[in-house]
mmCIF file of C-alpha atoms and ligand atoms in Angstrom:
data_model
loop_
_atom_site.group_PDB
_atom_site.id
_atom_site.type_symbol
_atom_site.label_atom_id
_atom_site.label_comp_id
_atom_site.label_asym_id
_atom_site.label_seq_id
_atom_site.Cartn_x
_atom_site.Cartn_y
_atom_site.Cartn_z
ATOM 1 C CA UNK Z 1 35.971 -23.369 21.843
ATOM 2 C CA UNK Z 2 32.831 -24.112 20.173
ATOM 3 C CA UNK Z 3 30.590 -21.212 18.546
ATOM 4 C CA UNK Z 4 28.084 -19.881 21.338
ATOM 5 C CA UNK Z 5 24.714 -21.628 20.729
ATOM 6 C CA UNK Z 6 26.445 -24.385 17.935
ATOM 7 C CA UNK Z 7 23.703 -26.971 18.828
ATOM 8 C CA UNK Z 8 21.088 -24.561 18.027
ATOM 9 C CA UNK Z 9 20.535 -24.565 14.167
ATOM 10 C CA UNK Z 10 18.443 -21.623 12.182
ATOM 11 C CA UNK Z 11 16.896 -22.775 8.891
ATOM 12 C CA UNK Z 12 14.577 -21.244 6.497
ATOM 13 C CA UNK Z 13 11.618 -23.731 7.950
ATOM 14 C CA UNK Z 14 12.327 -23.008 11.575
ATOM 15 C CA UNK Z 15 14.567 -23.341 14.748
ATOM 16 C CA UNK Z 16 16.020 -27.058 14.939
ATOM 17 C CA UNK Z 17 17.488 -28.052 18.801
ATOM 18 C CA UNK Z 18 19.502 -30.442 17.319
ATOM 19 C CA UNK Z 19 20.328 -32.610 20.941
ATOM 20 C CA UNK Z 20 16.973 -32.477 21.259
ATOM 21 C CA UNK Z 21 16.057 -33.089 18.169
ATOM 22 C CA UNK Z 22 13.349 -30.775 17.940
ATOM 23 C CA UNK Z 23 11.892 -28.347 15.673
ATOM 24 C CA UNK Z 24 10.636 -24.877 17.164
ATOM 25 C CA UNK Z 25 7.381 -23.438 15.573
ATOM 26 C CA UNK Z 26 8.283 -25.192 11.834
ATOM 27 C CA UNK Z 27 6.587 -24.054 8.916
ATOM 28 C CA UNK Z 28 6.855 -27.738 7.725
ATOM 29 C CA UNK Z 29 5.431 -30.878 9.424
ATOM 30 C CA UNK Z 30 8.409 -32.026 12.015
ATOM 31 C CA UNK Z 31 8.176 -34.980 13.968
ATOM 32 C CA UNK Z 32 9.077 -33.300 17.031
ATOM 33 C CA UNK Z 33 7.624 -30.205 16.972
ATOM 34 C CA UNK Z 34 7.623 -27.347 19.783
ATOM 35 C CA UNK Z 35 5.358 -24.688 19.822
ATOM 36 C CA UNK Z 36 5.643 -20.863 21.499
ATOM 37 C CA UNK Z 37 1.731 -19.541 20.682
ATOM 38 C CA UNK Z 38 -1.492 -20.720 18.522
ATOM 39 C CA UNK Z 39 -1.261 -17.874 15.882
ATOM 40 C CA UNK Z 40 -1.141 -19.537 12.655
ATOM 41 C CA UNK Z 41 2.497 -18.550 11.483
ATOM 42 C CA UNK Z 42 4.007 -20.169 14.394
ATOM 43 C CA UNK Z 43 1.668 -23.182 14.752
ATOM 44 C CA UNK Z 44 0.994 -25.532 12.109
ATOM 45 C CA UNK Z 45 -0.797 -28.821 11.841
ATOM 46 C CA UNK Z 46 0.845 -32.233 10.651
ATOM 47 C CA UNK Z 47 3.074 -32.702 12.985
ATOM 48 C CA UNK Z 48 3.976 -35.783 14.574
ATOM 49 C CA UNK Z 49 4.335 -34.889 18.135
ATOM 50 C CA UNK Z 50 4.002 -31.400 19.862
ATOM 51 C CA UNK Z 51 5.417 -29.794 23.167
ATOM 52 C CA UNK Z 52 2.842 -27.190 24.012
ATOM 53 C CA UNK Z 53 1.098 -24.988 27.011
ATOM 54 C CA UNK Z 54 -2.335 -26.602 27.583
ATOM 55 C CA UNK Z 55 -4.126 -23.541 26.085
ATOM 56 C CA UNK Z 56 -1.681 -23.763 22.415
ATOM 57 C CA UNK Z 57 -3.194 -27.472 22.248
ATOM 58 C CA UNK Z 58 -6.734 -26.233 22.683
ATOM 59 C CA UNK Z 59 -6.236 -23.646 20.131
ATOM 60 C CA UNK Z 60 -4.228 -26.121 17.678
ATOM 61 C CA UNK Z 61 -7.108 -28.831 18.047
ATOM 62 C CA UNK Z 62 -9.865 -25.675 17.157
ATOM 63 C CA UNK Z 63 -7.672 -24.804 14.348
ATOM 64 C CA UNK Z 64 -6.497 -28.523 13.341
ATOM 65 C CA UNK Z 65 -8.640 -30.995 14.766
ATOM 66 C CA UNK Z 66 -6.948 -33.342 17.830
ATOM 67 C CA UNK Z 67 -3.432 -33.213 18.041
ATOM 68 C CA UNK Z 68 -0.727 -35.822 19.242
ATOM 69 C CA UNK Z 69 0.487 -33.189 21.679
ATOM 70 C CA UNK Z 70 1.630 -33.110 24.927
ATOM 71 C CA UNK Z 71 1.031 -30.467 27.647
ATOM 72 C CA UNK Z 72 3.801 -28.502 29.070
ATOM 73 C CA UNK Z 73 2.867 -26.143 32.746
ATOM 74 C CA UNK Z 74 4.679 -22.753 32.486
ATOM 75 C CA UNK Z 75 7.636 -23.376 34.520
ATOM 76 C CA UNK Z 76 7.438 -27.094 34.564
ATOM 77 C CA UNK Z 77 11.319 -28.394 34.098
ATOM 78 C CA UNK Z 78 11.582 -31.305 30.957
ATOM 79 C CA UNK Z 79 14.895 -33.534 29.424
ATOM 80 C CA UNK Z 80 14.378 -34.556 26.065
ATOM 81 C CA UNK Z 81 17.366 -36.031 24.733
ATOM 82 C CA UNK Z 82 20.373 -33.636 26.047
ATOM 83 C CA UNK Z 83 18.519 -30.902 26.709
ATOM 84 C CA UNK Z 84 16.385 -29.070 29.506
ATOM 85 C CA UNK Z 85 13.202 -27.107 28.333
ATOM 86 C CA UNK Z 86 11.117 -25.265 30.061
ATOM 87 C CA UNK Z 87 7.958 -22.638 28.948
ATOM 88 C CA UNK Z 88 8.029 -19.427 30.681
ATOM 89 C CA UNK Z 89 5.067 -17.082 30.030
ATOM 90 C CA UNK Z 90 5.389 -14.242 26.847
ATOM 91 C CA UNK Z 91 2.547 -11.946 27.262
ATOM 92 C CA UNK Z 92 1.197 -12.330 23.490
ATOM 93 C CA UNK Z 93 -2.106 -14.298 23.915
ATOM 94 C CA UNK Z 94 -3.414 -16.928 25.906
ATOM 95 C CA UNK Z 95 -0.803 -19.921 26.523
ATOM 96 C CA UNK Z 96 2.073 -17.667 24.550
ATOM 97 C CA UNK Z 97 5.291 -18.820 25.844
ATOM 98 C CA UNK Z 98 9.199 -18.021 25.844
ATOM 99 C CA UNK Z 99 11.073 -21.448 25.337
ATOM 100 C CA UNK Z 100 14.124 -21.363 27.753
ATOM 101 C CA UNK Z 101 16.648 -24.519 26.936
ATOM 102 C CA UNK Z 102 20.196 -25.475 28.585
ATOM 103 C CA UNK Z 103 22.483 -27.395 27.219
ATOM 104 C CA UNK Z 104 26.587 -27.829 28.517
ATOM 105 C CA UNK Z 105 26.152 -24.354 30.429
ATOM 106 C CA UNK Z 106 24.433 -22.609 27.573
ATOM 107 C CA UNK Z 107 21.021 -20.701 28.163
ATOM 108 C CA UNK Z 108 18.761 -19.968 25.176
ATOM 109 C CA UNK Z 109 16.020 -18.327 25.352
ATOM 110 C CA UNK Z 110 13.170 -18.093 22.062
ATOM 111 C CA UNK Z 111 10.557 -15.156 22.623
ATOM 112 C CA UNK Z 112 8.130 -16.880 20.255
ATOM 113 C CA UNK Z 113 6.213 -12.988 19.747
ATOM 114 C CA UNK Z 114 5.479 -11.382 23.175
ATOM 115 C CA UNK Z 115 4.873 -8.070 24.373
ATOM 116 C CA UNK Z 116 6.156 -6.395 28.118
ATOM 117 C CA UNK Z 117 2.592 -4.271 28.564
ATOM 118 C CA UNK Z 118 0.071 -5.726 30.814
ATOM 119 C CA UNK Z 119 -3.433 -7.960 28.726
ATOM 120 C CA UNK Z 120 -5.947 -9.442 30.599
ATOM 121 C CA UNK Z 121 -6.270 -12.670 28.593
ATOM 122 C CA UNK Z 122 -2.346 -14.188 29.391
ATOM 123 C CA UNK Z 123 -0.042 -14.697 31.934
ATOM 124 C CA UNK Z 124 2.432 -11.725 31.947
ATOM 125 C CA UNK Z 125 5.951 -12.028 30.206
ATOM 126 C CA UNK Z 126 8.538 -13.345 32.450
ATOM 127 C CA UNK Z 127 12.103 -12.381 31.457
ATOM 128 C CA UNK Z 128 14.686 -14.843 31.627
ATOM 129 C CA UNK Z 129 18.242 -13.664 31.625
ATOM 130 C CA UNK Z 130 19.843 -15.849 29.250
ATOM 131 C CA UNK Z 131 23.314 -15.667 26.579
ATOM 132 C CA UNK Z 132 21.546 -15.837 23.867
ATOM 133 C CA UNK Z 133 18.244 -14.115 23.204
ATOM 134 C CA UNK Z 134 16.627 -15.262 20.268
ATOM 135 C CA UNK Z 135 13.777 -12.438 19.681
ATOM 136 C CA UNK Z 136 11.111 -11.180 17.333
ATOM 137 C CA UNK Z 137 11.093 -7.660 16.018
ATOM 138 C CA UNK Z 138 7.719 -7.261 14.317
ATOM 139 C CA UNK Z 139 8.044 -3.337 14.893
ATOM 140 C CA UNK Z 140 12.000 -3.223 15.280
ATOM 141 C CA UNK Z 141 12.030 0.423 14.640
ATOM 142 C CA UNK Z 142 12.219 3.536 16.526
ATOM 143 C CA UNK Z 143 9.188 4.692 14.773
ATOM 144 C CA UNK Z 144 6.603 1.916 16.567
ATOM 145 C CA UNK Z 145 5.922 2.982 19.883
ATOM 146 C CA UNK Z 146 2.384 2.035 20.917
ATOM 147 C CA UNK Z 147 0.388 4.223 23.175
ATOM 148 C CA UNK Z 148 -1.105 3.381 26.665
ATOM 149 C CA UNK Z 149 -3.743 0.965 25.758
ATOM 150 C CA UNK Z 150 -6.307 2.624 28.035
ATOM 151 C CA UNK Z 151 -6.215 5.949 26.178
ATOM 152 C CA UNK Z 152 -6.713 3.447 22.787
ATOM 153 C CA UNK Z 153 -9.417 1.839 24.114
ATOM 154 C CA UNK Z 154 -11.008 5.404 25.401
ATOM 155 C CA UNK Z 155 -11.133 6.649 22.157
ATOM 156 C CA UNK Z 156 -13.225 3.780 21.024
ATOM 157 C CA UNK Z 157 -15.797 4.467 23.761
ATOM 158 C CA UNK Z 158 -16.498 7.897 23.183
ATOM 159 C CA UNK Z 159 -16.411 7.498 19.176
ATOM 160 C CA UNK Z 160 -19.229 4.797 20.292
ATOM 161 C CA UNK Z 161 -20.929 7.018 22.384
ATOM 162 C CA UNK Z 162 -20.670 10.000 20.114
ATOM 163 C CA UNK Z 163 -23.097 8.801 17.997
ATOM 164 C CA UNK Z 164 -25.769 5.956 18.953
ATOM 165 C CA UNK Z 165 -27.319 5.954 15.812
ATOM 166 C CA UNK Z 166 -24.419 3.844 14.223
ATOM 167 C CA UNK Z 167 -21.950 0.874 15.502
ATOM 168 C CA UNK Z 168 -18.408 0.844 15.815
ATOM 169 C CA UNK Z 169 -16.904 -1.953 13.648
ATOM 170 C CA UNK Z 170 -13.615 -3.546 15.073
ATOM 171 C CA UNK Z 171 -11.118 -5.102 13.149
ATOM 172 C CA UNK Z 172 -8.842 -7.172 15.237
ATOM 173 C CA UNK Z 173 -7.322 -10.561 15.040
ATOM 174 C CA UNK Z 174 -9.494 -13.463 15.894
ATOM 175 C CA UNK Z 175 -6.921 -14.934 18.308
ATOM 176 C CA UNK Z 176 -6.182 -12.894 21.337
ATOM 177 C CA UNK Z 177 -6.373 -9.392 20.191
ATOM 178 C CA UNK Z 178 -10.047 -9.658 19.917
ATOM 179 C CA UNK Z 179 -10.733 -10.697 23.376
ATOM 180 C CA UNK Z 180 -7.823 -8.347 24.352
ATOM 181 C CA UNK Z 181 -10.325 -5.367 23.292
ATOM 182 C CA UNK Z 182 -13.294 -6.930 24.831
ATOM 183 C CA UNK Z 183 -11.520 -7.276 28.632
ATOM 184 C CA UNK Z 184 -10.181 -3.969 28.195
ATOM 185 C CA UNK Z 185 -13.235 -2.289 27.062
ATOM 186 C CA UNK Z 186 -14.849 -4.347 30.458
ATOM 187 C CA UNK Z 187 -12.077 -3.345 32.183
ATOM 188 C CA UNK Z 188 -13.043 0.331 31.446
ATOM 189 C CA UNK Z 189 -16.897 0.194 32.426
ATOM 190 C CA UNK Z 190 -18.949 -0.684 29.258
ATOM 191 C CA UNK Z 191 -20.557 -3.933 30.015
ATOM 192 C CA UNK Z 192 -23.085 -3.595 26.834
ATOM 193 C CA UNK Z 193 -23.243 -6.700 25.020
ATOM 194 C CA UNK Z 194 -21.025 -6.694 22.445
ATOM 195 C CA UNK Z 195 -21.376 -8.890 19.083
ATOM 196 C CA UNK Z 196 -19.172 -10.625 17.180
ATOM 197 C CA UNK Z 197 -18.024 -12.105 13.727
ATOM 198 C CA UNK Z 198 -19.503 -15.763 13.828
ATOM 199 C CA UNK Z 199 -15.631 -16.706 13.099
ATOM 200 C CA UNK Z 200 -14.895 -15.424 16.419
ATOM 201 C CA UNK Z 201 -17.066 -17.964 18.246
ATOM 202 C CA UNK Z 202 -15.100 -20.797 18.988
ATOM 203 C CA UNK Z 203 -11.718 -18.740 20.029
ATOM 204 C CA UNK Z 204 -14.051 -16.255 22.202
ATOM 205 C CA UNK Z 205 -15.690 -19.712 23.826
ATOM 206 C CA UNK Z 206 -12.088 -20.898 24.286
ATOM 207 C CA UNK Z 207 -10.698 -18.315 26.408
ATOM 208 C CA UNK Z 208 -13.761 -18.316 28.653
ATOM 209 C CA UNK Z 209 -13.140 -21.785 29.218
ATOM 210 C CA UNK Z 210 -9.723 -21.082 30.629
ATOM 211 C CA UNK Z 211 -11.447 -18.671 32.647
ATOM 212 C CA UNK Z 212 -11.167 -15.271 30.265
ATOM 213 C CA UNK Z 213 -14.260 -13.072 31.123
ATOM 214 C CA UNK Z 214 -15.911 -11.734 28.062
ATOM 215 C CA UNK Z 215 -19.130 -10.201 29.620
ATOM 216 C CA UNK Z 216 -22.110 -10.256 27.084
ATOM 217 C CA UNK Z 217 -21.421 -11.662 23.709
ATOM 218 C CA UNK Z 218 -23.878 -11.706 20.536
ATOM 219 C CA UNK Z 219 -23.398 -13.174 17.753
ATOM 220 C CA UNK Z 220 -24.578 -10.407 14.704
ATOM 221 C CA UNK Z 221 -25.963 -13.137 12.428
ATOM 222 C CA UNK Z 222 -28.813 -13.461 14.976
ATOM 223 C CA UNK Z 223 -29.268 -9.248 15.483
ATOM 224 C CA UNK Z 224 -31.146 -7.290 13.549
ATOM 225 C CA UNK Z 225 -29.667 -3.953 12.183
ATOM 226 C CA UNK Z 226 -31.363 -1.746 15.247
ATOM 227 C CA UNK Z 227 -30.101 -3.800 17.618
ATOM 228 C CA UNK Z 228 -26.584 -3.084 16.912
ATOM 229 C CA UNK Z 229 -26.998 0.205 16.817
ATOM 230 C CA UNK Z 230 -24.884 1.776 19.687
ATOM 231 C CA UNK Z 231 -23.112 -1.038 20.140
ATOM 232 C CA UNK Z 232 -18.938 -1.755 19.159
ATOM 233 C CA UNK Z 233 -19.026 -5.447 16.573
ATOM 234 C CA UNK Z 234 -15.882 -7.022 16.373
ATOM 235 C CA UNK Z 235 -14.756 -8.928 13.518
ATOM 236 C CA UNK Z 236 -11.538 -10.345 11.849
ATOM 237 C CA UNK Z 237 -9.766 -7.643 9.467
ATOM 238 C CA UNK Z 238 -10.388 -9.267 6.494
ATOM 239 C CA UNK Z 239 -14.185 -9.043 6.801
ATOM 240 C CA UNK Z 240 -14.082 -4.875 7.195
ATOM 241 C CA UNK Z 241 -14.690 -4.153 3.975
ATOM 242 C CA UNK Z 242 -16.340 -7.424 2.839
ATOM 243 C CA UNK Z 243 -20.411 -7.725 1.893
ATOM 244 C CA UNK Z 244 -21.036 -8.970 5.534
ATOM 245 C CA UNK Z 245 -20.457 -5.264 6.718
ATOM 246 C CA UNK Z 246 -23.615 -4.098 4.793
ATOM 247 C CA UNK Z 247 -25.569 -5.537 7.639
ATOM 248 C CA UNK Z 248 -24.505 -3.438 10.144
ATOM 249 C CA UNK Z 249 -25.943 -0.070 11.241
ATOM 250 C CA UNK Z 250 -24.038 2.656 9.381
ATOM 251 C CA UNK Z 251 -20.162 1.217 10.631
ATOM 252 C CA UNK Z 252 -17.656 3.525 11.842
ATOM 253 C CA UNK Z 253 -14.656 1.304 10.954
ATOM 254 C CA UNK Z 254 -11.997 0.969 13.327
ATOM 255 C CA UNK Z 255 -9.189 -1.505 13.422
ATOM 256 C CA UNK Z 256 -7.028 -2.329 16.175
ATOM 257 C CA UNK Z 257 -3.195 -3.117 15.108
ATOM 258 C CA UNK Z 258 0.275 -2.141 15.660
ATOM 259 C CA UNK Z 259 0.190 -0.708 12.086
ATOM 260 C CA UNK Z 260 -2.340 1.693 12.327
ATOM 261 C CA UNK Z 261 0.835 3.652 13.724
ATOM 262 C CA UNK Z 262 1.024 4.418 9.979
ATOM 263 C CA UNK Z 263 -1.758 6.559 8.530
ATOM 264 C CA UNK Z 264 -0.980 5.013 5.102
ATOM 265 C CA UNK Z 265 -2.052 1.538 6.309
ATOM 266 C CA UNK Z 266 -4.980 3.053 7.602
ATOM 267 C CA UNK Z 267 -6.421 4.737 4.666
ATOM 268 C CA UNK Z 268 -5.684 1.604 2.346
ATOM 269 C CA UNK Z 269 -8.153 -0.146 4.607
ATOM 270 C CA UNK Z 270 -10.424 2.405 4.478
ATOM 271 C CA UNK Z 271 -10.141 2.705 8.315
ATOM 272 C CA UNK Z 272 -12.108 5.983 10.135
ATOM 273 C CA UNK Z 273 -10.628 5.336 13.520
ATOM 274 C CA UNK Z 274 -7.187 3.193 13.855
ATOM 275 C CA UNK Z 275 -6.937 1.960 17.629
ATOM 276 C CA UNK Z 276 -3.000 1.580 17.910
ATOM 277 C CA UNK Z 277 -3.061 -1.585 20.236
ATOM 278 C CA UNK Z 278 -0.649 -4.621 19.595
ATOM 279 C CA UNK Z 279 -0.067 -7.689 20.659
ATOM 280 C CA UNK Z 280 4.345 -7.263 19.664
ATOM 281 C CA UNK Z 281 6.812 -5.597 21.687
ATOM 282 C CA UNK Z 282 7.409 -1.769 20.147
ATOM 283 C CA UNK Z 283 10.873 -0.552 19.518
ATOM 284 C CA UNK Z 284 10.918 0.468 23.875
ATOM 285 C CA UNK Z 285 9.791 -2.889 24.877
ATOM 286 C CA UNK Z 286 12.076 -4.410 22.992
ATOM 287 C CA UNK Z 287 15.278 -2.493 23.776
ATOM 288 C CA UNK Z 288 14.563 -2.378 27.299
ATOM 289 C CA UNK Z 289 13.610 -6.398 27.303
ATOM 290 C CA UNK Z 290 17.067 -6.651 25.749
ATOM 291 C CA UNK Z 291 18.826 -4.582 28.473
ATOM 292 C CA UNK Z 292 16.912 -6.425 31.222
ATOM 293 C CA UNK Z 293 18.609 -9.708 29.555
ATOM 294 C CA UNK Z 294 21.581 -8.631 29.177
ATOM 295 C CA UNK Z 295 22.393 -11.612 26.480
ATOM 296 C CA UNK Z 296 25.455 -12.080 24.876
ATOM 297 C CA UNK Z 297 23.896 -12.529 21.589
ATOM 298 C CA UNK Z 298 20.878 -11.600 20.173
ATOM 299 C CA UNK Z 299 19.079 -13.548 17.129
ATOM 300 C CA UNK Z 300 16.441 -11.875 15.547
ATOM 301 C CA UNK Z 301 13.429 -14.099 13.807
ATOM 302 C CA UNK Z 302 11.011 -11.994 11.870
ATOM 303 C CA UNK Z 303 10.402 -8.097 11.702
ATOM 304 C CA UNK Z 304 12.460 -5.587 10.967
ATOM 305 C CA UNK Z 305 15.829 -6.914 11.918
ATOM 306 C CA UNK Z 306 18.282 -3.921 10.544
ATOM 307 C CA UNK Z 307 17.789 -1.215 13.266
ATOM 308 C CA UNK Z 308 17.617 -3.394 16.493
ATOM 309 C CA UNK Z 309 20.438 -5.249 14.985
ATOM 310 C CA UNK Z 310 22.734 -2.109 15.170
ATOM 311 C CA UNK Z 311 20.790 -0.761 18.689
ATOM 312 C CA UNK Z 312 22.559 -4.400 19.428
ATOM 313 C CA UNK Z 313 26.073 -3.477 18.150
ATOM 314 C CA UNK Z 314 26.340 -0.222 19.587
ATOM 315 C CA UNK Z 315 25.049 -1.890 23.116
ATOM 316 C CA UNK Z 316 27.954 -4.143 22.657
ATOM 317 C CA UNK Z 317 26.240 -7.080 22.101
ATOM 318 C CA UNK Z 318 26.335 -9.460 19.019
ATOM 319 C CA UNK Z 319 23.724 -9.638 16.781
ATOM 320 C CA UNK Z 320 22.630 -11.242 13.808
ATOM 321 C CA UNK Z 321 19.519 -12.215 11.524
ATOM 322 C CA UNK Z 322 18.089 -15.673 10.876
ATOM 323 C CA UNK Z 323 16.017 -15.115 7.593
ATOM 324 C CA UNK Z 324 13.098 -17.534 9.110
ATOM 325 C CA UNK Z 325 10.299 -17.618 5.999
ATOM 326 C CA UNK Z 326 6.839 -18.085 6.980
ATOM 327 C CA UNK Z 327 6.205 -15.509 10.019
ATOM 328 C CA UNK Z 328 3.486 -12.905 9.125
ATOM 329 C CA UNK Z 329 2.354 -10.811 11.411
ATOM 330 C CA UNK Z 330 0.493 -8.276 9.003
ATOM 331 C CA UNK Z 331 -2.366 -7.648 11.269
ATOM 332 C CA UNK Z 332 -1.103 -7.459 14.735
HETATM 333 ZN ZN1 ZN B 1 1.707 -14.311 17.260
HETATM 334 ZN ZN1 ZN B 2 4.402 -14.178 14.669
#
């Protein structure tokens, strides 16, 4: 009998369905390409044509100009060539999916990057029992475990509140984990406008056009230094410590990542107040998305592969490592 999965091939540039001749977030221009979320390691412009959820497109065409794609509904069935594909919902950011694919009684499943906690922003992971599991493991160790992103997003409001004199500056990823913080922050009663990194504009106008509330939104290159005052800015991580910053009142920088789990990271980005929210599974989320699977394989992506790998083995199931290049997830 044929290896389990043999028509699914792993290659340094990406996951190729070979009776479907298809490529699965590529790191090279594909002419078929199909895509799990709009982050930029996972989709790439050039392609020829692209399988995507209506809100990856949007984001892709923001990002790349138009695209040849074509929409896919979550849970809408497709055949293309000798396969069925469908996109199932993975929690990471707006239009993230799970690509679930059958071919001669064999159930794949790729996680694309997804996380089990509830977000505002996206459609909530759906798990898809499957035999092989082909996951992410951005923080694959028992160390990660992220906090309830309530308490996270409580300390933010009372470091804001502490002092009114001075803003609180937010680094968080333009794409999802920045409007993430906004709807939670909403969410938790503070409906102050909040301003924003003019690189943030176009994603934050995005995801209220697919119906995201974002409340109040400024844009700091119109506010004067007073105004801000009081008030949390949000703004990619690379512009923390950049000459932009001088023009805000006094910053308390905070960022808001998976890493800041490790002081180290922390205090090489000079941050004051690390906010410990992530859009990846932590080590529980993905051991107990593993056990709700109950896969007979697991292939693992990107991350750190070596200690889910043996949580794998000694859970009986098989596991193994595809060496993917091109996945970076350094500020989630
Ligand atoms: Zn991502
Ligand atoms: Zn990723």
């Amino acid at each position: 009998m044929a290896r389990l999965g043999s028509w699914i091939e792993s290659h340094p540039e990406g996951i190729y369905v070979r009776p479907a001749d298809a490529w699965i977030d590529p790191s090279k221009p594909k002419d078929r390409a199909w895509i799990t979320h709009g982050h930029g390691d996972h989709a790439r412009g050039g392609h020829g044509a692209v399988l995507a959820t209506r809100e990856t497109l949007a984001i892709m065409d923001v990002r790349y100009g138009p695209q040849s794609g074509q929409p896919i509904a979550y849970d809408e069935r497709l055949r293309v060539g000798d396969v069925d594909v469908r996109f199932v919902p993975a929690g990471h950011v707006l239009g993230s999916a799970q690509i679930v694919m059958e071919h001669k009684g064999e159930k794949v499943v790729v996680s694309g990057d997804y996380k089990r906690r509830p977000d505002p922003t996206c459609a909530c992971f759906v798990p898809v029992p499957c035999d092989i599991f082909i996951t992410e493991a951005t923080f694959g160790l028992p160390v990660f475990r992220h906090p309830e992103t309530g308490s996270e997003i409580d300390r933010l409001l009372h470091r804001l509140h502490a002092d009114p004199s001075r803003c609180v500056l937010v680094g968080a990823y333009a794409l999802g984990k920045a409007q993430r913080i906004i709807t939670e922050s909403r969410a938790r009663n503070h409906h102050d406008p909040i301003y924003f990194h003019g690189a943030m504009e176009r994603l934050n106008q995005l995801y209220e056009s697919f119906g995201v509330e974002l409340g109040e939104l400024r844009h700091t290159g119109a506010a004067t230094k007073q105004e801000m005052a009081g008030h949390i800015v949000i703004a990619p991580p690379g512009a923390l410590n950049d000459r932009w910053s001088r023009r805000l009142p006094d910053p308390v920088t905070a960022m808001a990542s998976g890493w800041m789990r490790i002081r180290q990271r922390a205090r090489q980005r000079n941050v004051e107040l690390p906010l410990i929210i992530s859009d990846h599974a932590d080590w529980d989320e993905l051991t107990m998305t593993i056990r709700e699977l109950e896969p007979t394989e697991v292939w693992i992506t990107h991350g750190r592969e070596e200690a889910l790998k043996h949580w794998c083995m000694t859970h009986q199931i098989k596991a193994c490592e595809l060496n993917l290049v091109g996945y970076e997830d350094e500020d989630d």
